[in-house]
């Protein structure tokens, strides 16, 4: 697929106006206050994986409405020191899978929490273990349209709350340095990580590639692929519901979360990405931290001939090097070049 979004020179300075609801901050403050009334952890059980160099636990924590959310927690088997923790969020339609599937961060010496996606896990990978009991609202069967017509009912209100609670949960786990907690993800996972960065003010770093939920209105005009196509299909049936849907989507807009973030941030984007158009990632990057009065270190790597896979393993290699520098510098590296 040839490049279809804005030219690179325009993307680099792309700073669109975003329609934010007046109660955006109050909405999320209320949602997270309700979810945070109980301790995050429910259970932590060691599991046998057959991996001699990695220890893994099956974690259950309280997410939205106190619902139990599953996760895999892993760390190097011989570690005795407090470790930075990478909280990773999975892509659209994927669950947490099996604990030996994602070992990059553990092999790099980090503690690693992989959150399950409630009500997802049936589209690819090895499945998930977290149901979503709040699926009765109108909208459609796919996660992107469940409860689409009201922000209080929307699937991503629940999933973003789970993501914030995952950070609270990992900070209670043994061997984790609470001050060095990182949010990471690609695609839907990138959108969740970005939301966490906007809602958790003391996050140590953010790693995001090809984020979903960024520049949503423009993405709906550009592509029928993936989750955005599900939203368009829903609105083709619910004719005249656009205003309600756009209002709901404005509460989960990644650019709004980016404006409120302040952690050092590392972005990656494929310029031929038809699933999550690159203008969304650039909008989030270019408006990152503008409401916080901070100037955090941030950088973006663009891959002109890549699509939704972004830089793939090359991008991960860049993330590993960048994160090592940022965490080693700690508070002295809050500012940096873009």
CSV table of C-alpha atoms in Angstrom, one decimal:
chain,number,residue,atom,x,y,z
A,1,UNK,CA,0.0,0.0,0.0
A,2,UNK,CA,1.6,3.3,-1.0
A,3,UNK,CA,1.8,6.2,1.5
A,4,UNK,CA,-1.7,7.6,1.8
A,5,UNK,CA,-1.6,10.1,4.6
A,6,UNK,CA,0.1,13.6,4.7
A,7,UNK,CA,3.6,14.0,3.2
A,8,UNK,CA,6.4,13.6,5.8
A,9,UNK,CA,7.2,17.3,5.9
A,10,UNK,CA,3.6,18.0,6.8
A,11,UNK,CA,3.4,15.2,9.4
A,12,UNK,CA,6.5,16.6,11.2
A,13,UNK,CA,4.6,19.8,12.0
A,14,UNK,CA,1.1,18.4,12.2
A,15,UNK,CA,-0.6,19.8,15.3
A,16,UNK,CA,-4.4,19.5,14.7
A,17,UNK,CA,-7.0,21.0,17.0
A,18,UNK,CA,-8.8,18.3,19.0
A,19,UNK,CA,-12.3,18.7,20.2
A,20,UNK,CA,-12.1,17.9,23.9
A,21,UNK,CA,-15.2,17.6,26.1
A,22,UNK,CA,-15.2,20.2,28.8
A,23,UNK,CA,-15.4,17.5,31.5
A,24,UNK,CA,-12.6,15.3,30.0
A,25,UNK,CA,-10.5,15.6,33.2
A,26,UNK,CA,-13.4,15.3,35.5
A,27,UNK,CA,-14.7,12.2,33.7
A,28,UNK,CA,-11.4,10.4,34.1
A,29,UNK,CA,-10.8,11.6,37.6
A,30,UNK,CA,-14.2,10.2,38.7
A,31,UNK,CA,-13.7,7.0,36.8
A,32,UNK,CA,-10.2,6.3,38.3
A,33,UNK,CA,-11.3,7.4,41.8
A,34,UNK,CA,-14.1,4.8,41.8
A,35,UNK,CA,-11.7,2.1,40.5
A,36,UNK,CA,-9.0,3.0,43.0
A,37,UNK,CA,-11.0,2.5,46.2
A,38,UNK,CA,-9.7,-1.0,46.8
A,39,UNK,CA,-6.2,-2.4,46.8
A,40,UNK,CA,-5.2,-3.4,43.3
A,41,UNK,CA,-3.9,-7.0,43.8
A,42,UNK,CA,-6.2,-9.9,44.2
A,43,UNK,CA,-3.8,-12.9,43.8
A,44,UNK,CA,-0.2,-13.6,42.7
A,45,UNK,CA,0.5,-17.3,41.9
A,46,UNK,CA,3.8,-18.7,40.7
A,47,UNK,CA,3.5,-20.8,37.5
A,48,UNK,CA,5.8,-23.3,35.9
A,49,UNK,CA,6.7,-22.4,32.4
A,50,UNK,CA,9.7,-24.6,31.7
A,51,UNK,CA,11.9,-21.5,31.4
A,52,UNK,CA,14.9,-21.8,33.7
A,53,UNK,CA,16.1,-18.2,33.4
A,54,UNK,CA,12.7,-16.6,34.0
A,55,UNK,CA,10.3,-16.7,36.9
A,56,UNK,CA,6.6,-16.0,36.1
A,57,UNK,CA,3.5,-15.4,38.2
A,58,UNK,CA,-0.2,-15.5,37.2
A,59,UNK,CA,-1.5,-12.1,38.6
A,60,UNK,CA,-5.1,-11.1,39.1
A,61,UNK,CA,-5.7,-7.4,39.8
A,62,UNK,CA,-8.8,-5.2,40.2
A,63,UNK,CA,-9.6,-3.1,37.2
A,64,UNK,CA,-12.6,-1.1,36.2
A,65,UNK,CA,-15.5,-1.5,38.7
A,66,UNK,CA,-13.2,-3.9,40.7
A,67,UNK,CA,-13.5,-6.5,38.0
A,68,UNK,CA,-10.7,-9.2,38.1
A,69,UNK,CA,-8.1,-8.7,35.3
A,70,UNK,CA,-5.5,-11.2,34.6
A,71,UNK,CA,-1.8,-10.6,33.7
A,72,UNK,CA,1.5,-12.4,33.4
A,73,UNK,CA,4.3,-11.0,35.6
A,74,UNK,CA,7.8,-12.2,34.9
A,75,UNK,CA,11.4,-11.2,35.9
A,76,UNK,CA,14.9,-12.7,35.6
A,77,UNK,CA,15.2,-15.8,37.8
A,78,UNK,CA,18.3,-14.7,39.6
A,79,UNK,CA,17.5,-11.1,40.2
A,80,UNK,CA,17.8,-9.9,43.8
A,81,UNK,CA,17.7,-6.1,43.3
A,82,UNK,CA,14.7,-3.9,42.7
A,83,UNK,CA,14.0,-3.8,39.0
A,84,UNK,CA,12.4,-1.3,36.7
A,85,UNK,CA,9.0,-2.6,35.5
A,86,UNK,CA,7.7,-2.5,31.9
A,87,UNK,CA,3.9,-2.7,31.8
A,88,UNK,CA,2.9,-3.9,28.4
A,89,UNK,CA,-0.5,-3.7,26.7
A,90,UNK,CA,-1.5,-6.1,23.9
A,91,UNK,CA,-2.9,-5.3,20.5
A,92,UNK,CA,-6.6,-5.3,19.4
A,93,UNK,CA,-8.3,-8.6,19.6
A,94,UNK,CA,-5.4,-10.2,21.4
A,95,UNK,CA,-5.2,-11.6,25.0
A,96,UNK,CA,-2.3,-12.2,27.2
A,97,UNK,CA,-1.6,-15.5,25.5
A,98,UNK,CA,1.0,-17.8,27.1
A,99,UNK,CA,3.7,-16.5,29.5
A,100,UNK,CA,6.7,-17.6,27.3
A,101,UNK,CA,5.5,-15.6,24.3
A,102,UNK,CA,7.0,-12.2,25.3
A,103,UNK,CA,10.4,-12.4,26.8
A,104,UNK,CA,12.3,-9.3,25.4
A,105,UNK,CA,11.9,-7.1,28.4
A,106,UNK,CA,12.8,-9.9,30.9
A,107,UNK,CA,15.8,-10.8,28.9
A,108,UNK,CA,16.9,-7.1,29.0
A,109,UNK,CA,16.8,-7.3,32.8
A,110,UNK,CA,13.4,-5.7,33.5
A,111,UNK,CA,10.4,-6.9,35.5
A,112,UNK,CA,7.5,-7.3,33.0
A,113,UNK,CA,3.7,-7.2,33.4
A,114,UNK,CA,1.6,-8.2,30.4
A,115,UNK,CA,-2.0,-7.2,30.9
A,116,UNK,CA,-4.8,-9.2,29.5
A,117,UNK,CA,-7.4,-7.4,27.4
A,118,UNK,CA,-10.8,-7.8,28.9
A,119,UNK,CA,-13.4,-9.2,26.5
A,120,UNK,CA,-10.8,-9.7,23.8
A,121,UNK,CA,-8.3,-12.5,22.9
A,122,UNK,CA,-10.3,-14.3,20.2
A,123,UNK,CA,-8.9,-12.8,17.0
A,124,UNK,CA,-5.2,-13.9,17.1
A,125,UNK,CA,-2.5,-15.1,19.4
A,126,UNK,CA,-3.1,-17.7,22.1
A,127,UNK,CA,-6.2,-16.3,23.7
A,128,UNK,CA,-7.1,-14.4,26.9
A,129,UNK,CA,-8.5,-15.1,30.3
A,130,UNK,CA,-10.4,-11.9,31.3
A,131,UNK,CA,-14.1,-11.6,30.4
A,132,UNK,CA,-15.8,-8.2,30.2
A,133,UNK,CA,-19.1,-8.4,32.2
A,134,UNK,CA,-20.2,-4.9,31.0
A,135,UNK,CA,-21.2,-5.7,27.4
A,136,UNK,CA,-24.9,-5.1,27.4
A,137,UNK,CA,-24.8,-1.5,25.9
A,138,UNK,CA,-25.8,-1.0,22.3
A,139,UNK,CA,-23.0,-0.7,19.7
A,140,UNK,CA,-22.0,-4.0,18.3
A,141,UNK,CA,-20.0,-7.2,18.9
A,142,UNK,CA,-16.5,-5.9,18.3
A,143,UNK,CA,-14.6,-4.2,21.2
A,144,UNK,CA,-14.2,-0.9,19.4
A,145,UNK,CA,-18.0,-0.5,19.2
A,146,UNK,CA,-19.2,-1.9,22.5
A,147,UNK,CA,-21.1,0.9,24.2
A,148,UNK,CA,-20.0,3.3,21.5
A,149,UNK,CA,-23.0,5.6,21.9
A,150,UNK,CA,-22.3,6.7,25.5
A,151,UNK,CA,-18.9,7.4,27.1
A,152,UNK,CA,-20.0,5.8,30.4
A,153,UNK,CA,-20.7,2.5,28.6
A,154,UNK,CA,-17.8,2.5,26.2
A,155,UNK,CA,-15.4,-0.5,26.2
A,156,UNK,CA,-12.3,1.7,26.1
A,157,UNK,CA,-13.4,3.4,29.3
A,158,UNK,CA,-13.1,0.1,31.0
A,159,UNK,CA,-9.9,-1.0,29.2
A,160,UNK,CA,-8.0,2.3,29.9
A,161,UNK,CA,-9.0,2.1,33.5
A,162,UNK,CA,-7.7,-1.5,33.6
A,163,UNK,CA,-4.4,-0.2,32.1
A,164,UNK,CA,-4.0,2.5,34.8
A,165,UNK,CA,-4.8,-0.1,37.5
A,166,UNK,CA,-2.1,-2.4,36.0
A,167,UNK,CA,0.5,0.2,36.8
A,168,UNK,CA,-0.8,0.4,40.4
A,169,UNK,CA,-0.7,-3.4,40.6
A,170,UNK,CA,2.9,-3.9,39.3
A,171,UNK,CA,4.1,-1.4,41.9
A,172,UNK,CA,2.8,-3.7,44.6
A,173,UNK,CA,4.7,-6.8,43.2
A,174,UNK,CA,7.9,-8.1,44.8
A,175,UNK,CA,11.2,-6.9,43.3
A,176,UNK,CA,9.8,-3.9,41.5
A,177,UNK,CA,11.2,-0.4,41.7
A,178,UNK,CA,8.0,1.7,42.0
A,179,UNK,CA,9.7,4.8,40.8
A,180,UNK,CA,10.8,3.2,37.5
A,181,UNK,CA,7.6,2.1,35.9
A,182,UNK,CA,7.3,2.1,32.1
A,183,UNK,CA,4.2,1.8,29.9
A,184,UNK,CA,4.6,0.1,26.5
A,185,UNK,CA,2.5,-1.1,23.6
A,186,UNK,CA,1.9,-1.3,19.9
A,187,UNK,CA,-1.4,-0.5,18.1
A,188,UNK,CA,-4.2,-0.8,20.6
A,189,UNK,CA,-1.5,-1.4,23.2
A,190,UNK,CA,0.2,1.9,22.1
A,191,UNK,CA,-3.1,3.7,22.6
A,192,UNK,CA,-3.5,2.3,26.1
A,193,UNK,CA,0.1,3.1,27.0
A,194,UNK,CA,-0.4,6.7,25.8
A,195,UNK,CA,-3.6,7.0,27.9
A,196,UNK,CA,-1.7,5.7,30.9
A,197,UNK,CA,1.0,8.4,30.4
A,198,UNK,CA,-1.7,11.0,30.4
A,199,UNK,CA,-3.4,9.7,33.5
A,200,UNK,CA,-0.4,8.5,35.7
A,201,UNK,CA,1.7,11.6,36.3
A,202,UNK,CA,4.8,9.8,37.8
A,203,UNK,CA,5.4,7.3,35.0
A,204,UNK,CA,9.1,6.9,34.3
A,205,UNK,CA,8.9,6.4,30.5
A,206,UNK,CA,6.5,5.7,27.6
A,207,UNK,CA,7.2,3.4,24.6
A,208,UNK,CA,4.5,3.6,21.9
A,209,UNK,CA,4.4,2.3,18.3
A,210,UNK,CA,1.6,2.8,15.8
A,211,UNK,CA,-1.0,3.9,18.4
A,212,UNK,CA,-4.7,3.3,18.0
A,213,UNK,CA,-7.1,5.9,19.2
A,214,UNK,CA,-5.0,8.9,18.0
A,215,UNK,CA,-6.6,11.4,15.7
A,216,UNK,CA,-9.7,9.3,15.7
A,217,UNK,CA,-11.9,11.6,13.6
A,218,UNK,CA,-9.3,11.8,10.9
A,219,UNK,CA,-8.6,8.1,11.0
A,220,UNK,CA,-12.3,7.4,10.4
A,221,UNK,CA,-12.1,9.5,7.3
A,222,UNK,CA,-9.0,7.8,6.0
A,223,UNK,CA,-9.4,4.1,6.6
A,224,UNK,CA,-11.9,1.3,6.8
A,225,UNK,CA,-9.3,-1.1,8.1
A,226,UNK,CA,-9.3,-2.7,11.5
A,227,UNK,CA,-11.1,-1.2,14.5
A,228,UNK,CA,-11.9,2.1,12.7
A,229,UNK,CA,-13.7,0.0,10.1
A,230,UNK,CA,-15.8,-1.6,12.8
A,231,UNK,CA,-16.8,1.9,14.0
A,232,UNK,CA,-17.7,3.0,10.5
A,233,UNK,CA,-19.7,-0.2,9.9
A,234,UNK,CA,-21.6,0.4,13.2
A,235,UNK,CA,-22.5,3.9,12.2
A,236,UNK,CA,-23.6,2.7,8.8
A,237,UNK,CA,-26.3,0.8,10.6
A,238,UNK,CA,-27.0,3.4,13.4
A,239,UNK,CA,-27.6,6.2,11.0
A,240,UNK,CA,-27.7,9.6,12.7
A,241,UNK,CA,-25.7,8.4,15.7
A,242,UNK,CA,-22.5,10.1,14.6
A,243,UNK,CA,-22.8,12.9,17.1
A,244,UNK,CA,-23.2,10.5,20.1
A,245,UNK,CA,-20.3,8.3,18.8
A,246,UNK,CA,-18.0,11.2,18.3
A,247,UNK,CA,-18.7,12.5,21.7
A,248,UNK,CA,-17.9,9.1,23.2
A,249,UNK,CA,-14.7,8.8,21.2
A,250,UNK,CA,-13.6,12.3,22.4
A,251,UNK,CA,-13.1,10.9,25.9
A,252,UNK,CA,-10.6,8.3,24.7
A,253,UNK,CA,-8.7,10.4,22.2
A,254,UNK,CA,-5.0,9.7,22.4
A,255,UNK,CA,-4.0,13.2,21.5
A,256,UNK,CA,-5.8,14.5,24.6
A,257,UNK,CA,-4.0,12.1,26.8
A,258,UNK,CA,-0.7,13.0,25.1
A,259,UNK,CA,-1.2,16.7,25.9
A,260,UNK,CA,-1.4,15.8,29.6
A,261,UNK,CA,1.6,13.4,29.7
A,262,UNK,CA,5.0,14.3,31.1
A,263,UNK,CA,7.1,11.1,31.0
A,264,UNK,CA,10.0,10.8,28.5
A,265,UNK,CA,8.5,9.2,25.4
A,266,UNK,CA,9.7,7.1,22.5
A,267,UNK,CA,7.4,6.8,19.4
A,268,UNK,CA,7.5,4.7,16.3
A,269,UNK,CA,5.3,4.9,13.2
A,270,UNK,CA,5.1,3.3,9.7
A,271,UNK,CA,4.2,5.9,7.1
A,272,UNK,CA,2.2,3.3,5.1
A,273,UNK,CA,0.1,2.2,8.0
A,274,UNK,CA,-3.5,1.9,6.9
A,275,UNK,CA,-4.7,0.5,10.2
A,276,UNK,CA,-3.6,3.4,12.4
A,277,UNK,CA,-2.9,6.3,10.0
A,278,UNK,CA,0.5,8.0,10.8
A,279,UNK,CA,-1.0,11.4,11.3
A,280,UNK,CA,-2.5,10.2,14.5
A,281,UNK,CA,0.9,9.3,16.0
A,282,UNK,CA,2.4,12.5,14.8
A,283,UNK,CA,-0.5,14.5,16.3
A,284,UNK,CA,0.1,12.9,19.7
A,285,UNK,CA,3.9,13.3,19.4
A,286,UNK,CA,3.7,17.0,18.4
A,287,UNK,CA,1.3,17.9,21.1
A,288,UNK,CA,2.9,15.7,23.8
A,289,UNK,CA,3.1,17.3,27.2
A,290,UNK,CA,1.9,20.7,26.1
A,291,UNK,CA,-0.5,21.1,29.1
A,292,UNK,CA,1.9,19.9,31.8
A,293,UNK,CA,4.5,22.8,31.8
A,294,UNK,CA,7.2,20.2,31.2
A,295,UNK,CA,9.6,19.5,28.3
A,296,UNK,CA,10.3,15.8,28.6
A,297,UNK,CA,12.8,13.9,26.4
A,298,UNK,CA,11.0,12.5,23.4
A,299,UNK,CA,11.8,11.1,20.0
A,300,UNK,CA,9.9,9.6,17.1
A,301,UNK,CA,11.2,7.1,14.5
A,302,UNK,CA,9.4,7.0,11.2
A,303,UNK,CA,9.6,4.0,8.7
A,304,UNK,CA,8.7,5.3,5.2
A,305,UNK,CA,8.1,1.8,3.7
A,306,UNK,CA,6.5,0.1,6.6
A,307,UNK,CA,2.9,-0.3,7.5
A,308,UNK,CA,1.2,-1.3,10.7
A,309,UNK,CA,4.2,-3.4,11.8
A,310,UNK,CA,6.2,-0.1,12.1
A,311,UNK,CA,9.9,-0.7,12.6
A,312,UNK,CA,9.2,-4.2,14.1
A,313,UNK,CA,12.4,-5.6,15.6
A,314,UNK,CA,14.4,-2.6,14.6
A,315,UNK,CA,12.1,-0.4,16.6
A,316,UNK,CA,12.4,-2.7,19.6
A,317,UNK,CA,16.1,-2.4,19.4
A,318,UNK,CA,15.9,1.3,19.4
A,319,UNK,CA,13.5,1.2,22.4
A,320,UNK,CA,15.9,-1.0,24.4
A,321,UNK,CA,18.8,1.4,23.9
A,322,UNK,CA,16.7,4.5,24.6
A,323,UNK,CA,15.0,3.1,27.7
A,324,UNK,CA,18.3,2.1,29.2
A,325,UNK,CA,19.7,5.6,28.8
A,326,UNK,CA,16.5,7.3,30.2
A,327,UNK,CA,16.2,5.0,33.2
A,328,UNK,CA,19.9,5.3,34.0
A,329,UNK,CA,19.6,9.1,33.9
A,330,UNK,CA,16.5,9.2,36.0
A,331,UNK,CA,15.1,12.6,37.0
A,332,UNK,CA,18.1,14.3,35.3
A,333,UNK,CA,16.8,13.2,31.9
A,334,UNK,CA,13.2,14.6,32.1
A,335,UNK,CA,14.2,17.2,29.4
A,336,UNK,CA,15.7,16.3,26.1
A,337,UNK,CA,15.6,16.8,22.3
A,338,UNK,CA,12.7,15.9,20.1
